[in-house]
GROMACS .gro file of N, CA and C in nm:
model
  426
    1SER      N    1   1.015   4.755  -0.264
    1SER     CA    2   1.004   4.614  -0.233
    1SER      C    3   0.987   4.597  -0.083
    2ARG      N    4   0.925   4.489  -0.049
    2ARG     CA    5   0.894   4.461   0.091
    2ARG      C    6   1.002   4.376   0.155
    3ALA      N    7   1.045   4.411   0.269
    3ALA     CA    8   1.148   4.332   0.340
    3ALA      C    9   1.081   4.212   0.408
    4TRP      N   10   1.151   4.103   0.414
    4TRP     CA   11   1.101   3.981   0.478
    4TRP      C   12   1.103   4.000   0.629
    5VAL      N   13   0.990   3.979   0.691
    5VAL     CA   14   0.980   3.990   0.836
    5VAL      C   15   0.948   3.851   0.889
    6SER      N   16   1.033   3.802   0.974
    6SER     CA   17   1.009   3.668   1.028
    6SER      C   18   0.923   3.676   1.153
    7CYS      N   19   0.856   3.570   1.179
    7CYS     CA   20   0.773   3.562   1.300
    7CYS      C   21   0.863   3.540   1.420
    8PRO      N   22   0.826   3.593   1.533
    8PRO     CA   23   0.907   3.570   1.653
    8PRO      C   24   0.913   3.421   1.686
    9GLY      N   25   1.030   3.373   1.709
    9GLY     CA   26   1.048   3.232   1.745
    9GLY      C   27   1.051   3.137   1.627
   10ALA      N   28   1.038   3.190   1.505
   10ALA     CA   29   1.038   3.104   1.386
   10ALA      C   30   1.180   3.059   1.355
   11ARG      N   31   1.190   2.937   1.307
   11ARG     CA   32   1.320   2.884   1.267
   11ARG      C   33   1.321   2.860   1.117
   12ALA      N   34   1.436   2.857   1.059
   12ALA     CA   35   1.448   2.828   0.916
   12ALA      C   36   1.406   2.683   0.891
   13MET      N   37   1.351   2.660   0.772
   13MET     CA   38   1.310   2.523   0.738
   13MET      C   39   1.434   2.436   0.728
   14GLY      N   40   1.423   2.320   0.783
   14GLY     CA   41   1.535   2.226   0.780
   14GLY      C   42   1.547   2.158   0.646
   15LYS      N   43   1.659   2.097   0.625
   15LYS     CA   44   1.684   2.023   0.502
   15LYS      C   45   1.606   1.893   0.506
   16GLU      N   46   1.554   1.851   0.392
   16GLU     CA   47   1.478   1.726   0.385
   16GLU      C   48   1.572   1.609   0.413
   17SER      N   49   1.530   1.519   0.500
   17SER     CA   50   1.616   1.405   0.533
   17SER      C   51   1.624   1.309   0.415
   18ALA      N   52   1.732   1.234   0.411
   18ALA     CA   53   1.752   1.139   0.302
   18ALA      C   54   1.641   1.033   0.302
   19ARG      N   55   1.599   0.993   0.419
   19ARG     CA   56   1.492   0.892   0.430
   19ARG      C   57   1.362   0.945   0.370
   20ARG      N   58   1.326   1.069   0.404
   20ARG     CA   59   1.204   1.132   0.352
   20ARG      C   60   1.213   1.150   0.200
   21ARG      N   61   1.332   1.192   0.152
   21ARG     CA   62   1.352   1.211   0.008
   21ARG      C   63   1.338   1.078  -0.066
   22ASP      N   64   1.400   0.971  -0.012
   22ASP     CA   65   1.390   0.839  -0.076
   22ASP      C   66   1.246   0.790  -0.080
   23ALA      N   67   1.171   0.812   0.028
   23ALA     CA   68   1.030   0.771   0.032
   23ALA      C   69   0.948   0.850  -0.070
   24ARG      N   70   0.974   0.980  -0.081
   24ARG     CA   71   0.901   1.064  -0.177
   24ARG      C   72   0.930   1.019  -0.320
   25GLN      N   73   1.057   0.989  -0.348
   25GLN     CA   74   1.095   0.943  -0.482
   25GLN      C   75   1.035   0.805  -0.512
   26ALA      N   76   1.034   0.716  -0.414
   26ALA     CA   77   0.976   0.584  -0.433
   26ALA      C   78   0.825   0.594  -0.459
   27ARG      N   79   0.758   0.683  -0.387
   27ARG     CA   80   0.614   0.704  -0.408
   27ARG      C   81   0.587   0.755  -0.549
   28PHE      N   82   0.670   0.849  -0.595
   28PHE     CA   83   0.654   0.903  -0.730
   28PHE      C   84   0.674   0.795  -0.835
   29VAL      N   85   0.779   0.715  -0.819
   29VAL     CA   86   0.808   0.609  -0.916
   29VAL      C   87   0.696   0.504  -0.916
   30ALA      N   88   0.644   0.470  -0.799
   30ALA     CA   89   0.536   0.371  -0.790
   30ALA      C   90   0.409   0.424  -0.857
   31LYS      N   91   0.375   0.552  -0.831
   31LYS     CA   92   0.254   0.611  -0.889
   31LYS      C   93   0.265   0.628  -1.039
   32SER      N   94   0.385   0.657  -1.089
   32SER     CA   95   0.402   0.681  -1.232
   32SER      C   96   0.406   0.551  -1.312
   33GLY      N   97   0.424   0.439  -1.244
   33GLY     CA   98   0.431   0.311  -1.314
   33GLY      C   99   0.569   0.282  -1.371
   34ALA      N  100   0.667   0.363  -1.339
   34ALA     CA  101   0.801   0.347  -1.393
   34ALA      C  102   0.889   0.257  -1.306
   35ALA      N  103   0.834   0.206  -1.198
   35ALA     CA  104   0.915   0.125  -1.106
   35ALA      C  105   0.949  -0.009  -1.167
   36ALA      N  106   1.075  -0.049  -1.151
   36ALA     CA  107   1.117  -0.182  -1.192
   36ALA      C  108   1.086  -0.275  -1.075
   37ARG      N  109   0.976  -0.346  -1.087
   37ARG     CA  110   0.932  -0.431  -0.977
   37ARG      C  111   0.974  -0.575  -1.001
   38ARG      N  112   1.012  -0.639  -0.894
   38ARG     CA  113   1.049  -0.781  -0.904
   38ARG      C  114   0.939  -0.866  -0.844
   39GLU      N  115   0.933  -0.990  -0.889
   39GLU     CA  116   0.830  -1.081  -0.839
   39GLU      C  117   0.854  -1.115  -0.693
   40LEU      N  118   0.746  -1.135  -0.623
   40LEU     CA  119   0.752  -1.173  -0.483
   40LEU      C  120   0.788  -1.322  -0.474
   41GLN      N  121   0.888  -1.356  -0.398
   41GLN     CA  122   0.925  -1.496  -0.377
   41GLN      C  123   0.821  -1.559  -0.284
   42PRO      N  124   0.794  -1.689  -0.297
   42PRO     CA  125   0.692  -1.752  -0.211
   42PRO      C  126   0.716  -1.732  -0.062
   43ALA      N  127   0.839  -1.743  -0.017
   43ALA     CA  128   0.869  -1.724   0.125
   43ALA      C  129   0.846  -1.578   0.166
   44GLU      N  130   0.880  -1.488   0.077
   44GLU     CA  131   0.860  -1.346   0.103
   44GLU      C  132   0.710  -1.313   0.112
   45GLY      N  133   0.633  -1.370   0.020
   45GLY     CA  134   0.488  -1.350   0.021
   45GLY      C  135   0.424  -1.406   0.147
   46GLU      N  136   0.471  -1.523   0.187
   46GLU     CA  137   0.420  -1.585   0.310
   46GLU      C  138   0.452  -1.499   0.433
   47ALA      N  139   0.573  -1.443   0.434
   47ALA     CA  140   0.612  -1.356   0.547
   47ALA      C  141   0.526  -1.229   0.549
   48MET      N  142   0.495  -1.175   0.432
   48MET     CA  143   0.413  -1.054   0.427
   48MET      C  144   0.269  -1.084   0.469
   49LEU      N  145   0.216  -1.199   0.428
   49LEU     CA  146   0.082  -1.238   0.472
   49LEU      C  147   0.078  -1.256   0.624
   50LYS      N  148   0.185  -1.314   0.678
   50LYS     CA  149   0.192  -1.333   0.823
   50LYS      C  150   0.201  -1.198   0.894
   51ALA      N  151   0.276  -1.104   0.836
   51ALA     CA  152   0.287  -0.970   0.895
   51ALA      C  153   0.151  -0.900   0.896
   52ILE      N  154   0.075  -0.917   0.788
   52ILE     CA  155  -0.060  -0.859   0.783
   52ILE      C  156  -0.147  -0.922   0.891
   53ASP      N  157  -0.138  -1.053   0.903
   53ASP     CA  158  -0.218  -1.126   1.001
   53ASP      C  159  -0.185  -1.081   1.144
   54CYS      N  160  -0.057  -1.054   1.170
   54CYS     CA  161  -0.012  -1.012   1.304
   54CYS      C  162  -0.017  -0.861   1.322
   55ASN      N  163  -0.063  -0.789   1.222
   55ASN     CA  164  -0.073  -0.642   1.225
   55ASN      C  165   0.065  -0.578   1.245
   56ASP      N  166   0.164  -0.632   1.177
   56ASP     CA  167   0.302  -0.585   1.183
   56ASP      C  168   0.332  -0.505   1.056
   57MET      N  169   0.366  -0.378   1.070
   57MET     CA  170   0.387  -0.291   0.954
   57MET      C  171   0.530  -0.296   0.899
   58ARG      N  172   0.620  -0.370   0.964
   58ARG     CA  173   0.756  -0.378   0.911
   58ARG      C  174   0.753  -0.443   0.773
   59GLY      N  175   0.825  -0.384   0.679
   59GLY     CA  176   0.828  -0.436   0.543
   59GLY      C  177   0.719  -0.377   0.455
   60PHE      N  178   0.638  -0.287   0.509
   60PHE     CA  179   0.530  -0.227   0.430
   60PHE      C  180   0.554  -0.078   0.406
   61GLY      N  181   0.680  -0.036   0.410
   61GLY     CA  182   0.713   0.101   0.375
   61GLY      C  183   0.709   0.119   0.224
   62ILE      N  184   0.695   0.241   0.181
   62ILE     CA  185   0.684   0.269   0.038
   62ILE      C  186   0.810   0.228  -0.037
   63ARG      N  187   0.926   0.243   0.026
   63ARG     CA  188   1.050   0.206  -0.043
   63ARG      C  189   1.057   0.055  -0.069
   64GLN      N  190   1.009  -0.026   0.026
   64GLN     CA  191   1.010  -0.171   0.006
   64GLN      C  192   0.902  -0.212  -0.094
   65LEU      N  193   0.783  -0.159  -0.078
   65LEU     CA  194   0.671  -0.199  -0.164
   65LEU      C  195   0.687  -0.154  -0.308
   66ALA      N  196   0.755  -0.042  -0.330
   66ALA     CA  197   0.774   0.009  -0.466
   66ALA      C  198   0.862  -0.084  -0.549
   67GLN      N  199   0.938  -0.170  -0.484
   67GLN     CA  200   1.028  -0.262  -0.554
   67GLN      C  201   0.962  -0.397  -0.585
   68LEU      N  202   0.845  -0.422  -0.527
   68LEU     CA  203   0.783  -0.554  -0.538
   68LEU      C  204   0.660  -0.552  -0.627
   69GLU      N  205   0.632  -0.664  -0.691
   69GLU     CA  206   0.509  -0.681  -0.767
   69GLU      C  207   0.401  -0.717  -0.666
   70ILE      N  208   0.331  -0.615  -0.617
   70ILE     CA  209   0.239  -0.635  -0.505
   70ILE      C  210   0.102  -0.685  -0.546
   71ASP      N  211   0.072  -0.687  -0.677
   71ASP     CA  212  -0.058  -0.736  -0.722
   71ASP      C  213  -0.056  -0.885  -0.756
   72ALA      N  214   0.056  -0.950  -0.732
   72ALA     CA  215   0.068  -1.092  -0.764
   72ALA      C  216  -0.019  -1.177  -0.671
   73SER      N  217  -0.073  -1.285  -0.725
   73SER     CA  218  -0.151  -1.378  -0.643
   73SER      C  219  -0.056  -1.469  -0.567
   74LEU      N  220  -0.087  -1.491  -0.441
   74LEU     CA  221  -0.005  -1.575  -0.354
   74LEU      C  222  -0.089  -1.694  -0.308
   75ALA      N  223  -0.022  -1.799  -0.267
   75ALA     CA  224  -0.093  -1.914  -0.211
   75ALA      C  225  -0.163  -1.868  -0.084
   76SER      N  226  -0.290  -1.901  -0.074
   76SER     CA  227  -0.370  -1.856   0.040
   76SER      C  228  -0.329  -1.923   0.170
   77PRO      N  229  -0.330  -1.848   0.280
   77PRO     CA  230  -0.308  -1.911   0.410
   77PRO      C  231  -0.426  -2.003   0.444
   78ARG      N  232  -0.410  -2.086   0.544
   78ARG     CA  233  -0.517  -2.180   0.581
   78ARG      C  234  -0.646  -2.110   0.622
   79LYS      N  235  -0.634  -1.989   0.675
   79LYS     CA  236  -0.753  -1.915   0.718
   79LYS      C  237  -0.844  -1.879   0.601
   80VAL      N  238  -0.786  -1.868   0.483
   80VAL     CA  239  -0.863  -1.830   0.364
   80VAL      C  240  -0.913  -1.958   0.299
   81THR      N  241  -1.042  -1.985   0.314
   81THR     CA  242  -1.098  -2.111   0.263
   81THR      C  243  -1.173  -2.094   0.132
   82TRP      N  244  -1.198  -1.970   0.090
   82TRP     CA  245  -1.282  -1.948  -0.028
   82TRP      C  246  -1.205  -1.936  -0.159
   83ALA      N  247  -1.070  -1.929  -0.153
   83ALA     CA  248  -0.990  -1.916  -0.275
   83ALA      C  249  -0.854  -1.980  -0.255
   84PRO      N  250  -0.801  -2.045  -0.359
   84PRO     CA  251  -0.669  -2.105  -0.347
   84PRO      C  252  -0.556  -2.001  -0.349
   85GLU      N  253  -0.583  -1.883  -0.410
   85GLU     CA  254  -0.483  -1.777  -0.417
   85GLU      C  255  -0.546  -1.644  -0.375
   86ILE      N  256  -0.461  -1.554  -0.323
   86ILE     CA  257  -0.510  -1.424  -0.276
   86ILE      C  258  -0.398  -1.321  -0.292
   87THR      N  259  -0.436  -1.196  -0.309
   87THR     CA  260  -0.335  -1.089  -0.317
   87THR      C  261  -0.314  -1.031  -0.177
   88LEU      N  262  -0.205  -0.959  -0.161
   88LEU     CA  263  -0.177  -0.895  -0.033
   88LEU      C  264  -0.288  -0.796   0.003
   89LEU      N  265  -0.335  -0.721  -0.096
   89LEU     CA  266  -0.439  -0.622  -0.072
   89LEU      C  267  -0.570  -0.688  -0.028
   90ASP      N  268  -0.609  -0.796  -0.095
   90ASP     CA  269  -0.732  -0.865  -0.057
   90ASP      C  270  -0.722  -0.923   0.085
   91PHE      N  271  -0.606  -0.978   0.118
   91PHE     CA  272  -0.590  -1.035   0.251
   91PHE      C  273  -0.593  -0.927   0.358
   92ALA      N  274  -0.524  -0.815   0.331
   92ALA     CA  275  -0.524  -0.704   0.428
   92ALA      C  276  -0.665  -0.647   0.444
   93ALA      N  277  -0.739  -0.638   0.335
   93ALA     CA  278  -0.877  -0.588   0.342
   93ALA      C  279  -0.965  -0.684   0.420
   94TRP      N  280  -0.948  -0.813   0.395
   94TRP     CA  281  -1.029  -0.914   0.465
   94TRP      C  282  -0.998  -0.913   0.615
   95ARG      N  283  -0.871  -0.894   0.650
   95ARG     CA  284  -0.832  -0.892   0.791
   95ARG      C  285  -0.859  -0.756   0.856
   96ASP      N  286  -0.911  -0.662   0.779
   96ASP     CA  287  -0.947  -0.529   0.828
   96ASP      C  288  -0.825  -0.454   0.881
   97ARG      N  289  -0.718  -0.458   0.806
   97ARG     CA  290  -0.593  -0.390   0.841
   97ARG      C  291  -0.580  -0.263   0.756
   98ASP      N  292  -0.642  -0.157   0.801
   98ASP     CA  293  -0.645  -0.032   0.725
   98ASP      C  294  -0.507   0.024   0.696
   99ALA      N  295  -0.415   0.013   0.789
   99ALA     CA  296  -0.280   0.066   0.767
   99ALA      C  297  -0.210  -0.010   0.654
  100HIS      N  298  -0.228  -0.141   0.650
  100HIS     CA  299  -0.168  -0.221   0.542
  100HIS      C  300  -0.236  -0.189   0.409
  101VAL      N  301  -0.368  -0.178   0.411
  101VAL     CA  302  -0.441  -0.145   0.288
  101VAL      C  303  -0.394  -0.010   0.235
  102SER      N  304  -0.381   0.089   0.322
  102SER     CA  305  -0.335   0.221   0.279
  102SER      C  306  -0.193   0.216   0.224
  103ALA      N  307  -0.106   0.140   0.289
  103ALA     CA  308   0.032   0.128   0.241
  103ALA      C  309   0.036   0.062   0.103
  104LEU      N  310  -0.043  -0.041   0.083
  104LEU     CA  311  -0.046  -0.109  -0.046
  104LEU      C  312  -0.107  -0.020  -0.154
  105LEU      N  313  -0.212   0.053  -0.120
  105LEU     CA  314  -0.271   0.146  -0.216
  105LEU      C  315  -0.174   0.259  -0.249
  106ASN      N  316  -0.100   0.303  -0.150
  106ASN     CA  317   0.000   0.408  -0.170
  106ASN      C  318   0.109   0.361  -0.266
  107ALA      N  319   0.136   0.232  -0.267
  107ALA     CA  320   0.237   0.174  -0.356
  107ALA      C  321   0.175   0.127  -0.488
  108SER      N  322   0.053   0.173  -0.516
  108SER     CA  323  -0.017   0.147  -0.642
  108SER      C  324  -0.071   0.005  -0.657
  109ALA      N  325  -0.113  -0.056  -0.548
  109ALA     CA  326  -0.183  -0.185  -0.560
  109ALA      C  327  -0.317  -0.160  -0.627
  110ASP      N  328  -0.365  -0.256  -0.703
  110ASP     CA  329  -0.489  -0.239  -0.780
  110ASP      C  330  -0.602  -0.317  -0.715
  111PRO      N  331  -0.698  -0.248  -0.650
  111PRO     CA  332  -0.810  -0.319  -0.587
  111PRO      C  333  -0.902  -0.387  -0.687
  112SER      N  334  -0.905  -0.337  -0.811
  112SER     CA  335  -0.998  -0.391  -0.909
  112SER      C  336  -0.939  -0.506  -0.990
  113ARG      N  337  -0.812  -0.532  -0.972
  113ARG     CA  338  -0.741  -0.636  -1.049
  113ARG      C  339  -0.754  -0.613  -1.199
  114GLY      N  340  -0.739  -0.486  -1.239
  114GLY     CA  341  -0.738  -0.452  -1.381
  114GLY      C  342  -0.873  -0.414  -1.439
  115ASP      N  343  -0.980  -0.419  -1.360
  115ASP     CA  344  -1.113  -0.387  -1.413
  115ASP      C  345  -1.139  -0.237  -1.419
  116ALA      N  346  -1.062  -0.156  -1.350
  116ALA     CA  347  -1.081  -0.011  -1.349
  116ALA      C  348  -0.950   0.057  -1.389
  117PRO      N  349  -0.957   0.178  -1.443
  117PRO     CA  350  -0.833   0.249  -1.478
  117PRO      C  351  -0.746   0.267  -1.354
  118PRO      N  352  -0.613   0.254  -1.369
  118PRO     CA  353  -0.525   0.263  -1.253
  118PRO      C  354  -0.530   0.396  -1.180
  119TRP      N  355  -0.560   0.506  -1.247
  119TRP     CA  356  -0.562   0.637  -1.184
  119TRP      C  357  -0.687   0.660  -1.100
  120SER      N  358  -0.789   0.577  -1.116
  120SER     CA  359  -0.917   0.604  -1.052
  120SER      C  360  -0.911   0.598  -0.900
  121PHE      N  361  -0.827   0.514  -0.843
  121PHE     CA  362  -0.820   0.502  -0.697
  121PHE      C  363  -0.729   0.606  -0.635
  122GLY      N  364  -0.633   0.656  -0.712
  122GLY     CA  365  -0.542   0.758  -0.661
  122GLY      C  366  -0.611   0.890  -0.634
  123ARG      N  367  -0.725   0.912  -0.696
  123ARG     CA  368  -0.798   1.038  -0.677
  123ARG      C  369  -0.886   1.037  -0.553
  124LEU      N  370  -0.911   0.921  -0.498
  124LEU     CA  371  -0.997   0.912  -0.380
  124LEU      C  372  -0.918   0.944  -0.253
  125PRO      N  373  -0.981   1.007  -0.154
  125PRO     CA  374  -0.915   1.021  -0.024
  125PRO      C  375  -0.884   0.882   0.033
  126ARG      N  376  -0.778   0.872   0.109
  126ARG     CA  377  -0.734   0.740   0.157
  126ARG      C  378  -0.841   0.658   0.228
  127PRO      N  379  -0.921   0.716   0.319
  127PRO     CA  380  -1.023   0.631   0.384
  127PRO      C  381  -1.122   0.572   0.284
  128TYR      N  382  -1.157   0.650   0.181
  128TYR     CA  383  -1.250   0.600   0.081
  128TYR      C  384  -1.184   0.492  -0.005
  129ALA      N  385  -1.058   0.514  -0.041
  129ALA     CA  386  -0.986   0.415  -0.121
  129ALA      C  387  -0.973   0.284  -0.044
  130ALA      N  388  -0.947   0.294   0.086
  130ALA     CA  389  -0.938   0.173   0.170
  130ALA      C  390  -1.074   0.104   0.175
  131TRP      N  391  -1.181   0.182   0.184
  131TRP     CA  392  -1.316   0.124   0.187
  131TRP      C  393  -1.346   0.053   0.055
  132VAL      N  394  -1.307   0.115  -0.057
  132VAL     CA  395  -1.330   0.053  -0.189
  132VAL      C  396  -1.252  -0.078  -0.199
  133ALA      N  397  -1.128  -0.078  -0.151
  133ALA     CA  398  -1.048  -0.201  -0.156
  133ALA      C  399  -1.113  -0.311  -0.072
  134LYS      N  400  -1.165  -0.275   0.045
  134LYS     CA  401  -1.232  -0.373   0.129
  134LYS      C  402  -1.359  -0.426   0.063
  135ALA      N  403  -1.435  -0.337   0.001
  135ALA     CA  404  -1.558  -0.378  -0.068
  135ALA      C  405  -1.527  -0.470  -0.184
  136ALA      N  406  -1.422  -0.438  -0.260
  136ALA     CA  407  -1.384  -0.523  -0.373
  136ALA      C  408  -1.340  -0.661  -0.326
  137ALA      N  409  -1.263  -0.664  -0.217
  137ALA     CA  410  -1.221  -0.794  -0.162
  137ALA      C  411  -1.339  -0.875  -0.113
  138GLU      N  412  -1.435  -0.808  -0.050
  138GLU     CA  413  -1.556  -0.877   0.000
  138GLU      C  414  -1.639  -0.931  -0.116
  139MET      N  415  -1.649  -0.855  -0.225
  139MET     CA  416  -1.726  -0.903  -0.340
  139MET      C  417  -1.659  -1.023  -0.405
  140ARG      N  418  -1.525  -1.025  -0.410
  140ARG     CA  419  -1.456  -1.142  -0.466
  140ARG      C  420  -1.470  -1.263  -0.376
  141ARG      N  421  -1.487  -1.239  -0.247
  141ARG     CA  422  -1.499  -1.348  -0.150
  141ARG      C  423  -1.631  -1.422  -0.166
  142ARG      N  424  -1.734  -1.352  -0.208
  142ARG     CA  425  -1.868  -1.414  -0.218
  142ARG      C  426  -1.886  -1.490  -0.344
   0.00000   0.00000   0.00000
């Protein structure tokens, strides 16, 4: 048998932090569809739309998003004149907020609003998935 030879200066792998573990578990639960999601309250939805508008990522972590029904339609802000209601993903795509779009897609937001199988976007690399979400939002806008 071969003895383990470590590289000079190598350190042992550290223990996974609780924060990283919680995020990994939340991502798994969101992707599997097993998450118990609660409806977004109107004030909460308004605050999230404002955060997207201000390019503020607070509240868009996987642990927070995995608990919320992120595909729900919200009352449109005044800037949105083409529809009375809009989803967080459509608004983030319209405002060209790639980080928000990626976070929402990571939490299993549906860019097609049920027109495509849910697994179809998870297979795309993130930049392409963000592009698809933006294209879908633009098509709904017209």
